[in-house]
C-alpha cells in the first residue's frame, strides 16, 4: 500500500471497529442505496488490491460475489479477524500441536466422557433404510440401530453430485518460506487465483526439526491444473519433495430431512477451514431444522435452506444463531426453578396438615375406674358411700386385670405345648429315617427335667446332697444300620470325587495343550485379483492374527503395497468366509467347522479343487485360504469372487451348501 492507501485503509478499519449490529446508526448512513461492500469500498476510496486483501485475507471470501451483497456480514467477519488477532497476538488462527488429527481425538475423548461409544477400524458395509428413512448401519455382519446418520461423502455416493475439482500439492522443505521473517508457520492467500498456501513446521510437532511442510491448493478450472500452482510453487523453491493430487469436490443432493442421512461437503481448496466450520455447523443444525428457514449458515450455491421443526425447542427461539445455545440454557434453568418451586409448595402443604392435627396431642387420658365412678355416683352421696363405692370399683378392676393376665398365661402355655408337640413329631419322623427312637426318648426326658427344674419351687441344685452320688446319664448315639445313607453328604467321598475331577481336568488340559502345540502346514494365497500361492508352518493354537503377521513378513519381500501395511489391514478368507482375527486354528479343528464351499479345519491344500473338477459339487477337500488387503476388498466387493464373501458366523451352518 502507498501512503494515501494506508491512510484510507486506517479510516476504514476504525469505521469497522465502531460498527454495532444492534445499532444501525453506527453505519453512518452507508446502508442507504443497498449498503453493498462495493459502495463501502468506494466511499473510503480503497483500491482493487486493498479490496482483494480485505475480502479474501480478512473476511475469507472465496469469490467476488460478496461485493454485491449487504455489508453487515463482511463487517462482522473483519471484526472477528481483528478480535482474534488481539487475543492470540501474532496470528488470528489456531493450529493444534501434532496436527489436525488431534481435533477428532479430542472430540472422541470428550464424547466418551458423556457416554459415547466408538467402533474403530470397522468398515461400513451398508446403510439400512426402511420406508425411505435410515434405521441402522451394517458393519461386518453386525447391525447398529439408529434414527439419524451424519457422514462424509465417501459413505453415500448415491446421494452426491459433483461440484468441482481441486488440486492439492504437499511439499517438504528444508527452509522457511521466503519473505516471511523465518516464521515457523504462516498462511498466504493469493486472491487473483483463489490460491491458498499453508506452512507448518516442527513447532507444531508435525515435522522433524529443520523441516517444513507446505500445502498449496486451488480450484481446477483449466485442462492443465498444475499451471495454477506455478506461482505458489515458485515461492517455495527449493523443494525437496512434492506430492500432487487432484480430487473431485462433491456436495449432497438434498438436506437429508426425509431420509435422516445428513451428508457433509468435500474439503475445498481453502486452508483456513472457514467453509469447513460452516459446514459442520450446518450439519449439526440440519437434524433439528426443516426446509424454509434462513437462520442457518448455508454454503455457497447450496440448493436448500433450513427452518426449525415445530416439535423442537429451538423453534420457539427468535434471534441470532450465536445466541441459540444461551437461550436453551436459560430455558433449562427456568425449568429447574419451576420444579424447585413445586417441591417447596408440596412441602408447605404437608406441614399445614401436620399442624391441623396438633389439638389431638392435648386430649385427656382415659381412666376406666374414674369414668365408672362418675356414672354410678349421681347426685348427693356421703363420703363413706363414696369411698366404699370407689374400693369396690378398684377391686373389680383388679379382678378383671388378673383374669386377663391368667388368660394370657394360659394361652402362652397352650402355644408352648403345641410347639413342643410339633417338635416331638418332627423328631419322631427324623428318627424313623436314620436314628434309633431310644435316643430321642432320652432327649425328651432330659428336656422335661430341665423344664421342671426351671418352673419348680424346690431347693437349688447345690443344696441337693444326693446329686453327687447319681451317675451321669450317657447319651446313646448311633445310626440306624437298616437305613441306606448313600444319598447323604459325605465329606470323604466328596473330597475323593473332587480330587478325581481335578486330575481328569488337568489331564484334559494337558492333552489340549499338546494338540495346540502341534505344527500344521498352512497353504494360503495372497489375492490381489490373481492368486500367489505360499505356505507357512504354524501351531494349531495360533490365532488368525498371528498367522497374518507371519504371512505378512513373507509377502512383504515380493509385494510393495504390503511394506507399509499392518496386520489390522489384512483379511483372511477361508471357504468364502471372512474369518475374524481372534479365532484360532484349534477352534475350527475341534469343532469340525465348515464353510460355504468346504471344511474350515483342513489347511494342507496343494491344488485348487475348483480348477480340477466341477465347483458346484461339494468336496471334502478344502480350498486355499486367501490373504487380502482390506482396501482391495472395499473396492472390489461387488465383483466375483469378493461378492460371495461374508463374515463368519459360528451359529450359521453350511452342511448342505450348494454353489449357484
Coordinates of C-alpha atoms in Angstrom, one line a residue, residues 41-42 51 57 60 63 118 124 211 274 362 376 379 424 437 470 486 503 534 560 592 594 604:
X41 CA -15.0 0.4 -0.7
X42 CA -15.8 3.3 -3.0
X51 CA -10.3 -4.6 -1.6
X57 CA -7.5 -12.4 3.5
X60 CA -12.1 -15.1 3.9
X63 CA -15.4 -15.3 -4.7
X118 CA -16.9 -45.9 19.3
X124 CA -19.5 -49.5 6.8
X211 CA 11.9 -29.4 8.2
X274 CA -13.7 -21.4 7.4
X362 CA -53.7 -32.5 74.4
X376 CA -72.5 -44.6 89.4
X379 CA -76.4 -36.6 92.9
X424 CA -41.6 -84.1 69.0
X437 CA -36.0 -94.0 68.7
X470 CA -26.1 -90.1 91.0
X486 CA -25.6 -93.3 50.5
X503 CA -6.9 -85.0 37.9
X534 CA 2.6 -69.5 -0.4
X560 CA 5.5 -53.4 -2.4
X592 CA -15.1 -79.6 12.6
X594 CA -17.5 -76.0 7.7
X604 CA -2.8 -78.5 3.9

